[in-house]
Amino acid sequence: MEINYNEIMAFTNIMVFPHKNPDGDALGSAVAVALAMKNLGKKAVIVIDDVINFELRYLLEYTEFISYEDALDRINSVDLAISVDCGDIKRLGRRIELIKGKPLWNIDHHFTNDNFGDYNSVDTKSASACEIVYNILERYEIEITKDIAEALYTGVSTDTGNFMYSNVTTRTFDIASSLLSKGIRRDMIVRELYQSKRKNKVKLFSKCLLEAEFMFENKLAYSVIDNDIINEIGCTFNDAEGLVEQLRDIENVCVSLVFREVFDENVNELITKVSMRSIGDIDVAIVAKELGGGGHKAASGVELKMPKNEAVKKVVNSIGEKYFK
Amino acid sequence: MEINYNEIMAFTNIMVFPHKNPDGDALGSAVAVALAMKNLGKKAVIVIDDVINFELRYLLEYTEFISYEDALDRINSVDLAISVDCGDIKRLGRRIELIKGKPLWNIDHHFTNDNFGDYNSVDTKSASACEIVYNILERYEIEITKDIAEALYTGVSTDTGNFMYSNVTTRTFDIASSLLSKGIRRDMIVRELYQSKRKNKVKLFSKCLLEAEFMFENKLAYSVIDNDIINEIGCTFNDAEGLVEQLRDIENVCVSLVFREVFDENVNELITKVSMRSIGDIDVAIVAKELGGGGHKAASGVELKMPKNEAVKKVVNSIGEKYFK
């Protein structure tokens, strides 16, 4: 956790980089870092290269976000790059090109992180990158303003499933308490993150849950999403995010699967993307790896070059053979 | 908050009473109090007069629960009654008969509480009765064992919507942190409370959300549940609990309504029970009261002696006239 604070504080013109397709923790920690640096009199902007999810849009109000193209114009004067919540430098996507030759401060909590920065604040025991940023600000007595606290609360909440996941520690609650004491608009944050669900996303989830298939005495549950459903509801494949967890959280379910059949223009055929979740002793990563995918014991995925029906058969059979025979 | 601790500690045979239809906070605080008293060498049992909700059943494992009838047999030897989480003594139902003439310790956090006990630990600023029990145990240096901590965490979590509601304070997080430090099985608790949803309840919610009607530019959302849906899904009207909040939490929705059409054998006709929720400036209690119901600004209800279609028209028109003209 100890970084060379004096060296870092000598830099004055900073770009902050959350990972691609940033979640609440990536954006929250980026905003907090940028604001803290600005409050110390430095220049700091956040560089993003994606569309920001609906529920996170409030984070765009706190400070300056610029695009890859704008960053290209400005990169010459930058003397420090900070990556946040990136378990691997590749998670920056093409923005890696921007920071070549620049000193890099890597702030992250993923166990995959190989300390790719020149300065590394990597703590795999932290539930979120925002916890690490909080620790840094506290350690070096940098003021945590209300705005910074709101950004940090976002990551503390989202990366723990709002205090549901097993990564929550006493420190997580201690930090949440401290952030709340800064007078943050917690009700606004909760409403934006969790209580402003898009209607069509709710409809997609509802349709998929209503039509979900249950097998092996309800121990396995799966939903299939194809273009027809997407068009009928009027949503995108991205709207399925979170569905596989909702399936997992039904009584008796130990393995949940979501199959998304999409037309892959690169190979000119239908492919099926499979998300897998499990609880208890079941290791979906083994099955995912056998089929050419990857991930962790409880959360894995694979892309299969076949239409949905074949993919369902293949994955369900693999899991059934291994765990439900 | 100060009670006469020495007087209370002189009692040795205790019955603990959570409110009728106990939720996680009522049961959690009852279990915590009973265990703490037992650890101090006293006799303590919990008296319940209801079926316990599926997701709370794990709480029945920690200590002795007895029925109203069993309590009748044992009440003579009891020298202290403790009510927990009861905003009004009437919330004990017929168990009030059991405690007549006994000293009563009233532990509660509802603003309606009129200090009906002989000893009162009422703190309306606490988000849960479990917070109050925690404060008492800490104040009088009574050991918070792992079991007690698990019971308390249940109420701290459920009465705040797992740290979502605006009643959460820094103290709530501080207590959560302290309880976690006791080595509680937080993952088990989260799974039991929130991640073991009954399949048919999920299907009912999904069907209702999929078929929900949206009016007044999506500011009002409603679902209708009748016997046909209940039979089709294979669930009960009680399974609709929580649905009206899910409708409220869709983008742009300011008022959500759930209509349940049931056959009332007392009057031999169809009646419709209406649950109402609102956010922001809209006061559904006004509409509910006009129609003969009651409740609070953001959460009200009414029973209408008419079938569902008439009830929908009546309520939607009333709200539309008042707020969306």
XYZ file of C-alpha atoms in Angstrom:
650
model
C 0.000 0.000 0.000
C 2.895 2.377 0.678
C 3.728 4.402 -2.392
C 6.330 7.109 -2.814
C 3.985 9.911 -1.909
C 6.497 12.695 -2.403
C 7.362 11.536 -5.904
C 3.702 11.285 -6.842
C 2.904 14.689 -5.404
C 5.564 16.261 -7.637
C 3.405 15.561 -10.702
C 0.993 18.303 -11.695
C -0.895 17.264 -14.832
C -2.775 14.032 -14.495
C -4.997 11.750 -16.529
C -7.091 9.155 -14.707
C -8.130 5.929 -16.421
C -10.944 3.666 -15.202
C -11.195 0.281 -16.910
C -13.184 -0.277 -20.088
C -16.958 -0.534 -19.672
C -16.499 1.106 -16.282
C -18.673 0.014 -13.379
C -19.498 2.024 -10.255
C -16.194 1.218 -8.620
C -14.072 2.169 -11.638
C -15.902 5.447 -12.211
C -16.278 6.207 -8.500
C -12.591 5.737 -7.774
C -11.640 7.726 -10.899
C -13.828 10.645 -9.820
C -12.503 10.524 -6.255
C -8.873 10.475 -7.396
C -9.389 13.263 -9.924
C -11.185 15.482 -7.390
C -8.562 14.852 -4.721
C -5.790 15.774 -7.143
C -7.600 18.910 -8.257
C -8.155 19.924 -4.632
C -4.375 19.635 -4.213
C -3.964 22.199 -6.995
C -3.159 19.836 -9.842
C -4.815 19.406 -13.204
C -6.709 16.138 -13.525
C -9.135 14.756 -16.090
C -10.713 11.345 -16.530
C -10.398 9.596 -19.893
C -13.215 7.251 -20.920
C -13.781 5.415 -24.155
C -17.251 3.947 -23.571
C -20.885 4.815 -23.169
C -21.611 5.129 -19.445
C -24.352 2.970 -17.967
C -27.614 4.763 -17.267
C -27.499 4.284 -13.497
C -23.977 5.720 -13.221
C -24.566 8.892 -15.168
C -24.703 11.061 -12.053
C -20.971 10.456 -11.627
C -20.283 12.391 -14.826
C -21.359 15.607 -13.077
C -18.518 15.789 -10.559
C -15.525 16.535 -12.766
C -14.207 16.624 -16.310
C -14.425 13.525 -18.475
C -12.770 13.512 -21.886
C -12.783 11.093 -24.809
C -9.907 9.119 -26.258
C -9.661 11.626 -29.099
C -9.551 14.628 -26.778
C -6.972 12.857 -24.649
C -4.779 12.359 -27.746
C -4.691 16.137 -28.179
C -3.800 16.779 -24.558
C -1.532 13.866 -23.676
C 1.774 15.643 -24.320
C 1.480 17.906 -21.309
C 0.476 15.082 -18.974
C 3.131 13.945 -16.478
C 1.257 11.197 -14.559
C -1.256 8.564 -15.573
C -3.390 6.841 -12.927
C -5.249 3.631 -13.669
C -8.032 2.663 -11.270
C -9.752 -0.688 -10.761
C -7.795 -2.340 -13.605
C -6.853 -5.930 -12.751
C -4.736 -6.003 -15.899
C -3.304 -3.135 -17.942
C -5.166 -4.531 -20.964
C -8.388 -3.415 -19.341
C -7.504 0.098 -20.534
C -8.130 -0.981 -24.135
C -6.651 1.314 -26.753
C -6.025 3.955 -24.086
C -2.803 2.053 -23.331
C -1.369 3.890 -26.345
C -1.939 7.217 -24.605
C 0.168 6.446 -21.578
C 3.202 4.811 -23.151
C 6.313 6.343 -21.613
C 4.367 8.135 -18.869
C 4.798 7.295 -15.202
C 1.814 5.142 -14.181
C 0.137 4.857 -10.760
C -1.828 1.610 -10.574
C -4.608 1.640 -7.950
C -6.469 -1.662 -7.836
C -7.901 -4.502 -5.754
C -8.027 -7.436 -8.224
C -6.029 -10.510 -7.311
C -4.889 -10.763 -10.938
C -3.014 -7.460 -10.692
C 0.721 -7.934 -11.384
C 1.742 -4.442 -10.206
C 2.075 -3.146 -13.747
C 2.508 0.461 -12.612
C 5.555 2.503 -11.719
C 3.692 3.190 -8.477
C 1.382 0.475 -7.226
C -1.380 0.712 -4.654
C -2.733 -2.794 -4.985
C -4.618 -4.403 -2.115
C -6.464 -7.583 -2.998
C -8.162 -7.663 0.413
C -10.108 -4.499 -0.321
C -13.651 -5.078 -1.535
C -13.372 -2.165 -3.957
C -10.856 0.191 -5.531
C -12.766 2.934 -3.728
C -11.760 1.404 -0.385
C -8.128 1.694 -1.478
C -8.557 5.294 -2.577
C -10.189 6.009 0.791
C -7.222 4.416 2.564
C -4.749 6.474 0.537
C -6.580 9.738 1.217
C -6.783 8.946 4.920
C -3.145 7.791 5.104
C -1.813 10.963 3.481
C -4.338 13.251 5.191
C -5.903 14.455 1.958
C -9.318 15.962 2.625
C -12.298 13.787 1.767
C -14.860 16.335 0.631
C -18.564 15.570 0.284
C -18.147 15.119 -3.494
C -15.230 12.732 -3.048
C -17.207 10.839 -0.405
C -20.182 10.465 -2.773
C -17.935 9.082 -5.502
C -16.280 6.665 -3.066
C -19.604 5.529 -1.621
C -20.646 4.572 -5.138
C -17.813 2.081 -5.513
C -18.034 0.808 -1.941
C -21.695 0.059 -2.546
C -21.639 -1.290 -6.108
C -18.594 -3.549 -5.780
C -20.166 -5.262 -2.757
C -23.644 -5.660 -4.257
C -24.685 -2.998 -1.763
C -23.027 -4.823 1.159
C -24.287 -8.256 0.102
C -21.169 -9.983 -1.238
C -18.726 -11.946 0.860
C -15.955 -9.421 0.144
C -17.501 -7.100 2.748
C -15.253 -6.651 5.777
C -15.489 -4.608 8.958
C -13.344 -2.083 7.107
C -16.015 -1.772 4.399
C -18.616 -0.819 7.002
C -16.162 1.481 8.800
C -15.496 3.322 5.549
C -19.223 3.491 4.722
C -19.847 5.035 8.140
C -17.067 7.567 7.657
C -18.316 8.521 4.179
C -21.877 8.934 5.492
C -20.529 11.308 8.141
C -19.382 13.647 5.329
C -23.011 14.521 4.647
C -23.284 12.596 1.382
C -26.611 12.396 -0.461
C -26.916 8.693 0.173
C -30.606 8.564 -0.745
C -29.838 10.079 -4.154
C -27.037 7.582 -4.738
C -29.197 4.598 -3.741
C -32.022 5.840 -5.939
C -29.749 6.355 -8.955
C -27.922 3.058 -8.572
C -30.719 0.735 -7.542
C -34.120 2.385 -7.730
C -34.282 3.850 -11.225
C -34.392 0.648 -13.203
C -35.107 1.123 -16.857
C -38.565 -0.124 -17.741
C -37.406 -2.231 -20.650
C -34.671 -3.836 -18.601
C -37.277 -4.744 -15.975
C -39.458 -6.211 -18.752
C -36.535 -8.223 -20.144
C -35.694 -9.625 -16.717
C -39.348 -10.409 -16.080
C -39.787 -12.238 -19.371
C -36.585 -14.226 -18.882
C -37.391 -15.149 -15.281
C -40.957 -16.101 -16.189
C -39.749 -18.350 -18.994
C -36.656 -19.668 -17.226
C -36.055 -23.397 -17.371
C -35.286 -25.361 -14.226
C -33.506 -28.710 -14.325
C -31.980 -31.305 -12.002
C -34.589 -30.777 -9.244
C -34.337 -26.995 -9.608
C -30.603 -27.000 -8.931
C -29.869 -25.554 -12.374
C -31.754 -22.601 -13.869
C -31.247 -20.989 -17.242
C -32.629 -18.298 -19.515
C -32.134 -17.814 -23.231
C -32.060 -14.417 -24.899
C -32.169 -13.990 -28.655
C -32.848 -11.225 -31.140
C -36.582 -11.891 -31.083
C -36.839 -11.148 -27.366
C -34.591 -8.104 -27.676
C -36.759 -6.707 -30.462
C -40.028 -7.571 -28.748
C -39.038 -5.820 -25.529
C -37.081 -3.016 -27.136
C -33.816 -3.371 -25.266
C -30.220 -4.453 -25.856
C -28.230 -7.552 -24.997
C -26.405 -5.465 -22.384
C -29.679 -5.108 -20.517
C -29.300 -8.745 -19.494
C -26.537 -7.744 -17.084
C -27.487 -8.963 -13.605
C -29.992 -11.540 -14.819
C -27.725 -14.513 -14.212
C -27.398 -13.473 -10.559
C -31.165 -13.167 -10.161
C -31.563 -16.710 -11.444
C -28.889 -17.919 -9.035
C -30.722 -16.336 -6.105
C -33.806 -18.556 -6.453
C -34.272 -21.264 -3.812
C -32.391 -24.520 -4.461
C -30.575 -23.121 -7.502
C -26.831 -23.904 -7.368
C -25.971 -23.100 -10.992
C -27.496 -20.385 -13.144
C -26.868 -19.797 -16.824
C -27.804 -17.079 -19.293
C -27.442 -17.781 -23.001
C -27.322 -14.848 -25.394
C -27.528 -15.732 -29.077
C -26.049 -13.010 -31.270
C -25.045 -12.762 -34.902
C -21.284 -12.396 -35.106
C -20.422 -10.383 -38.192
C -16.749 -11.373 -37.990
C -17.493 -15.042 -38.571
C -20.836 -14.455 -40.302
C -22.735 -16.867 -38.083
C -24.762 -17.183 -34.920
C -22.736 -17.488 -31.740
C -23.963 -17.940 -28.183
C -22.432 -16.150 -25.215
C -22.897 -18.012 -21.954
C -22.727 -16.499 -18.474
C -22.411 -18.959 -15.599
C -22.808 -18.505 -11.858
C -22.660 -21.043 -9.064
C -22.805 -21.317 -5.314
C -21.413 -23.822 -2.856
C -19.093 -26.530 -4.103
C -19.894 -26.269 -7.790
C -17.053 -24.894 -9.921
C -18.380 -23.462 -13.180
C -14.881 -22.363 -14.200
C -13.959 -26.018 -14.861
C -16.830 -26.355 -17.319
C -16.154 -22.960 -18.881
C -12.488 -23.811 -19.405
C -13.293 -27.193 -20.979
C -15.433 -25.349 -23.519
C -12.783 -22.706 -24.209
C -13.914 -19.999 -21.792
C -12.662 -18.796 -18.436
C -13.433 -17.169 -15.140
C -13.670 -18.037 -11.486
C -15.254 -20.876 -9.560
C -18.479 -18.974 -8.935
C -18.566 -16.733 -12.028
C -17.458 -17.841 -15.468
C -18.310 -17.465 -19.115
C -17.719 -18.849 -22.558
C -18.537 -18.022 -26.178
C -19.676 -20.927 -28.307
C -19.743 -20.810 -32.101
C -23.182 -22.372 -32.362
C -26.820 -21.326 -32.112
C -28.600 -21.170 -28.766
C -30.253 -24.592 -28.751
C -26.999 -26.432 -29.354
C -25.223 -24.256 -26.806
C -27.862 -24.941 -24.149
C -27.561 -28.683 -24.734
C -23.777 -28.627 -24.621
C -23.404 -26.561 -21.446
C -26.301 -28.105 -19.525
C -25.055 -31.599 -20.355
C -21.507 -30.733 -19.287
C -22.662 -29.391 -15.939
C -25.165 -32.200 -15.471
C -22.524 -34.878 -16.135
C -20.126 -33.344 -13.676
C -22.392 -32.294 -10.833
C -25.909 -33.709 -11.053
C -25.503 -37.366 -12.010
C -32.512 4.904 26.651
C -31.502 4.648 30.315
C -33.494 1.985 32.067
C -33.250 0.805 35.677
C -30.746 -1.903 34.925
C -30.495 -3.207 38.490
C -34.253 -3.644 38.754
C -34.406 -5.445 35.437
C -31.493 -7.685 36.323
C -33.341 -8.848 39.457
C -35.876 -10.701 37.281
C -35.035 -14.311 36.507
C -37.827 -15.827 34.406
C -38.533 -13.981 31.201
C -40.820 -14.166 28.197
C -39.908 -12.190 25.076
C -42.595 -10.985 22.669
C -41.895 -9.862 19.090
C -44.807 -8.201 17.276
C -47.399 -10.162 15.336
C -46.332 -11.349 11.870
C -42.759 -10.771 12.988
C -40.218 -9.450 10.499
C -36.453 -9.852 10.679
C -36.054 -7.034 13.159
C -38.749 -8.308 15.534
C -37.433 -11.873 15.494
C -33.788 -10.834 15.473
C -34.138 -8.549 18.466
C -36.224 -11.178 20.304
C -33.544 -13.821 19.748
C -30.757 -11.453 20.792
C -32.545 -10.420 23.993
C -33.458 -13.998 24.910
C -29.891 -15.239 24.339
C -28.385 -12.355 26.294
C -30.701 -13.049 29.232
C -29.937 -16.757 29.151
C -26.203 -16.028 29.078
C -26.758 -13.997 32.251
C -28.160 -17.112 33.915
C -31.857 -16.359 33.535
C -34.643 -18.360 31.948
C -35.923 -16.794 28.719
C -38.254 -18.011 25.985
C -39.779 -16.280 22.980
C -43.541 -16.442 22.502
C -44.863 -16.350 18.928
C -48.385 -16.742 17.608
C -47.749 -16.799 13.826
C -46.230 -18.816 11.038
C -42.686 -17.560 10.461
C -41.740 -16.364 6.982
C -39.655 -18.731 4.909
C -36.589 -16.496 4.751
C -36.475 -15.996 8.529
C -36.685 -19.615 9.560
C -33.000 -19.827 10.432
C -33.679 -17.581 13.420
C -35.796 -20.327 15.015
C -32.632 -22.385 15.567
C -30.955 -20.116 18.098
C -33.194 -20.470 21.136
C -36.558 -21.719 22.423
C -39.746 -20.474 20.786
C -43.082 -21.406 22.317
C -46.689 -20.969 21.204
C -49.436 -18.949 22.833
C -50.894 -22.143 24.291
C -47.561 -23.273 25.769
C -47.028 -19.786 27.147
C -50.416 -19.974 28.918
C -49.167 -23.041 30.800
C -45.915 -21.396 31.807
C -46.876 -17.788 32.406
C -47.400 -18.055 36.178
C -43.727 -18.454 36.932
C -42.676 -15.585 34.657
C -41.564 -12.375 36.405
C -40.683 -10.143 33.402
C -42.175 -9.681 29.947
C -40.149 -7.984 27.204
C -41.790 -6.679 24.037
C -39.519 -5.963 21.094
C -40.139 -3.882 17.964
C -43.779 -3.160 18.960
C -44.789 0.404 18.056
C -48.031 -0.178 19.958
C -48.879 -2.751 22.598
C -51.743 -3.942 20.380
C -49.144 -5.381 18.037
C -48.839 -8.261 20.517
C -52.321 -9.447 19.525
C -53.932 -11.844 21.983
C -50.567 -12.304 23.723
C -51.438 -9.104 25.643
C -53.597 -11.370 27.840
C -50.507 -13.311 28.885
C -48.631 -10.368 30.321
C -51.382 -8.586 32.237
C -50.036 -7.677 35.676
C -46.444 -8.564 34.777
C -43.689 -5.956 34.661
C -43.090 -5.091 30.979
C -39.873 -3.927 29.315
C -40.683 -2.200 26.023
C -37.775 -2.122 23.533
C -38.718 -0.327 20.330
C -37.819 2.238 17.663
C -41.222 3.234 16.183
C -42.208 6.877 16.469
C -45.731 5.778 17.429
C -44.476 4.199 20.653
C -46.088 5.812 23.735
C -43.760 4.151 26.271
C -46.357 1.590 27.247
C -43.907 -0.459 29.332
C -42.884 -0.292 32.968
C -39.363 -0.042 31.599
C -38.935 1.654 28.232
C -35.989 1.549 25.865
C -37.508 3.502 23.009
C -35.286 5.319 20.520
C -37.035 6.550 17.406
C -33.713 7.527 15.807
C -32.564 3.928 15.626
C -33.120 2.289 12.265
C -34.044 -0.998 13.925
C -34.950 -2.471 17.288
C -31.781 -4.529 16.887
C -29.718 -1.324 16.990
C -31.343 -0.511 20.332
C -30.653 -3.998 21.691
C -27.039 -3.608 20.550
C -26.807 -0.276 22.348
C -28.230 -1.789 25.546
C -25.836 -4.730 25.479
C -22.889 -2.422 24.871
C -23.988 0.102 27.506
C -24.319 -2.537 30.221
C -21.321 -4.561 29.062
C -23.284 -7.709 28.322
C -21.317 -9.994 26.037
C -22.370 -10.002 22.383
C -21.723 -13.597 21.380
C -21.560 -14.755 17.777
C -25.152 -16.035 17.987
C -26.421 -12.757 19.405
C -24.504 -10.876 16.728
C -26.094 -12.989 13.976
C -29.576 -12.288 15.327
C -28.836 -8.563 15.583
C -27.340 -8.397 12.093
C -30.609 -9.812 10.793
C -32.625 -6.879 12.097
C -29.996 -4.270 11.240
C -30.061 -5.549 7.664
C -33.775 -6.205 7.122
C -35.125 -3.015 8.705
C -32.876 -0.922 6.459
C -33.597 -2.810 3.227
C -30.052 -4.091 3.533
C -28.618 -0.597 4.080
C -30.762 0.999 1.352
C -33.361 3.007 3.270
C -32.870 6.559 4.442
C -33.026 5.454 8.100
C -29.394 4.269 7.809
C -27.024 6.340 9.944
C -23.306 6.196 10.650
C -24.293 4.277 13.792
C -25.970 1.610 11.634
C -22.714 1.013 9.766
C -20.678 1.162 12.981
C -22.885 -1.521 14.518
C -22.740 -3.635 11.337
C -18.939 -3.438 11.477
C -18.869 -4.442 15.122
C -21.250 -7.364 14.541
C -19.144 -8.561 11.613
C -16.088 -8.528 13.876
C -17.795 -11.184 16.046
C -17.234 -13.737 13.294
C -20.867 -13.944 12.188
C -21.860 -16.090 9.223
C -22.844 -13.079 7.169
C -22.912 -15.006 3.901
C -25.414 -17.471 5.372
C -27.602 -14.631 6.619
C -27.547 -12.780 3.289
C -28.330 -15.974 1.437
C -31.253 -16.872 3.708
C -32.720 -13.376 3.722
C -32.197 -12.284 0.141
C -30.868 -15.048 -2.079
C -33.292 -17.911 -1.571
C -36.312 -16.454 -3.301
C -39.129 -18.896 -3.801
C -39.479 -19.812 -7.449
C -43.201 -19.155 -7.595
C -42.824 -15.776 -5.968
C -40.223 -14.875 -8.596
C -42.644 -16.036 -11.306
C -45.503 -13.977 -9.827
C -43.346 -10.855 -9.686
C -42.121 -11.469 -13.223
C -45.610 -11.895 -14.625
C -46.901 -8.810 -12.832
C -43.944 -6.656 -13.879
C -44.167 -7.873 -17.463
C -47.864 -7.046 -17.638
C -47.701 -3.872 -15.560
C -49.542 -0.857 -16.920
C -47.850 2.530 -17.126
C -49.801 5.785 -17.269
C -49.296 9.546 -17.158
C -45.982 9.414 -19.041
C -44.780 6.440 -16.951
C -45.215 8.335 -13.699
C -47.802 5.851 -12.471
C -47.354 2.079 -12.673
C -49.746 -0.599 -11.536
C -50.217 -4.355 -11.473
C -53.368 -6.361 -10.948
C -53.425 -9.749 -9.235
C -56.484 -11.971 -9.238
C -57.299 -15.585 -8.523
C -56.511 -16.622 -12.093
C -52.899 -15.451 -11.807
C -52.525 -16.983 -8.350
C -53.780 -20.333 -9.615
C -51.756 -20.200 -12.825
C -48.498 -19.520 -10.985
C -49.264 -21.633 -7.927
C -48.669 -19.053 -5.222
C -50.618 -17.018 -2.662
C -51.690 -13.399 -2.471
C -49.056 -12.939 0.248
C -46.395 -13.661 -2.352
C -47.116 -10.223 -3.804
C -45.341 -8.646 -0.829
C -42.587 -6.387 -2.145
C -44.047 -6.087 -5.642
C -45.369 -2.566 -5.165
C -41.860 -1.411 -4.219
C -40.369 -3.028 -7.316
C -42.858 -1.128 -9.477
C -41.980 2.102 -7.660
C -38.276 1.565 -8.376
C -38.672 1.793 -12.160
C -37.391 4.958 -13.839
C -39.823 7.915 -13.853
C -42.369 6.110 -11.676
C -43.586 8.339 -8.838
C -46.638 6.299 -7.820
C -46.958 2.524 -7.851
C -50.078 0.511 -7.148
C -50.826 -3.160 -6.685
C -54.448 -4.303 -6.862
C -55.337 -7.682 -5.370
C -58.848 -8.911 -6.129
C -60.037 -11.455 -3.573
C -63.376 -13.007 -2.728
C -64.442 -11.819 0.705
C -66.542 -14.517 2.340
C -67.782 -12.119 5.028
C -69.580 -9.936 2.527
C -69.926 -12.641 -0.133
C -68.486 -10.485 -2.903
C -65.293 -9.537 -4.677
C -63.200 -6.890 -2.954
C -59.959 -5.292 -4.104
C -57.075 -4.556 -1.786
C -54.880 -1.713 -3.008
C -51.270 -1.068 -1.979
C -49.889 2.355 -2.830
C -46.340 3.703 -2.814
C -44.994 7.074 -3.866
C -41.816 9.088 -3.987
C -41.107 12.790 -3.985
C -43.951 15.192 -3.351
C -46.824 12.825 -4.035
C -48.880 11.916 -0.961
C -50.753 8.673 -1.526
C -52.139 8.797 2.023
C -54.489 11.620 0.979
C -55.979 9.466 -1.770
C -56.112 6.400 0.463
C -57.939 8.300 3.201
C -60.467 9.767 0.765
C -61.323 6.207 -0.259
C -61.556 4.954 3.319
C -58.035 3.639 3.788
C -54.961 4.919 5.567
C -51.202 4.974 5.853
C -48.325 7.358 5.359
C -47.403 9.800 2.620
C -45.174 7.311 0.789
C -46.908 4.049 1.723
C -50.659 3.639 2.017
C -53.436 1.199 1.342
C -57.162 0.793 1.044
C -59.744 -1.978 0.621
C -62.482 -1.288 -1.898
C -65.712 -3.292 -2.028
C -65.637 -3.677 -5.786
C -63.994 -5.866 -8.420
C -60.548 -5.070 -9.753
C -61.494 -3.145 -12.894
C -63.664 -0.681 -11.020
C -61.045 -0.344 -8.308
C -58.292 0.402 -10.840
C -60.444 3.084 -12.475
C -61.367 4.674 -9.163
C -57.851 4.827 -7.710
C -56.030 5.763 -10.914
C -58.543 8.528 -11.598
C -58.236 9.872 -8.060
C -54.454 10.019 -8.273
C -54.534 11.353 -11.826
C -56.940 14.166 -10.888
C -54.825 15.199 -7.956
C -51.314 14.878 -9.315
C -51.128 14.377 -13.061
C -53.586 16.864 -14.545
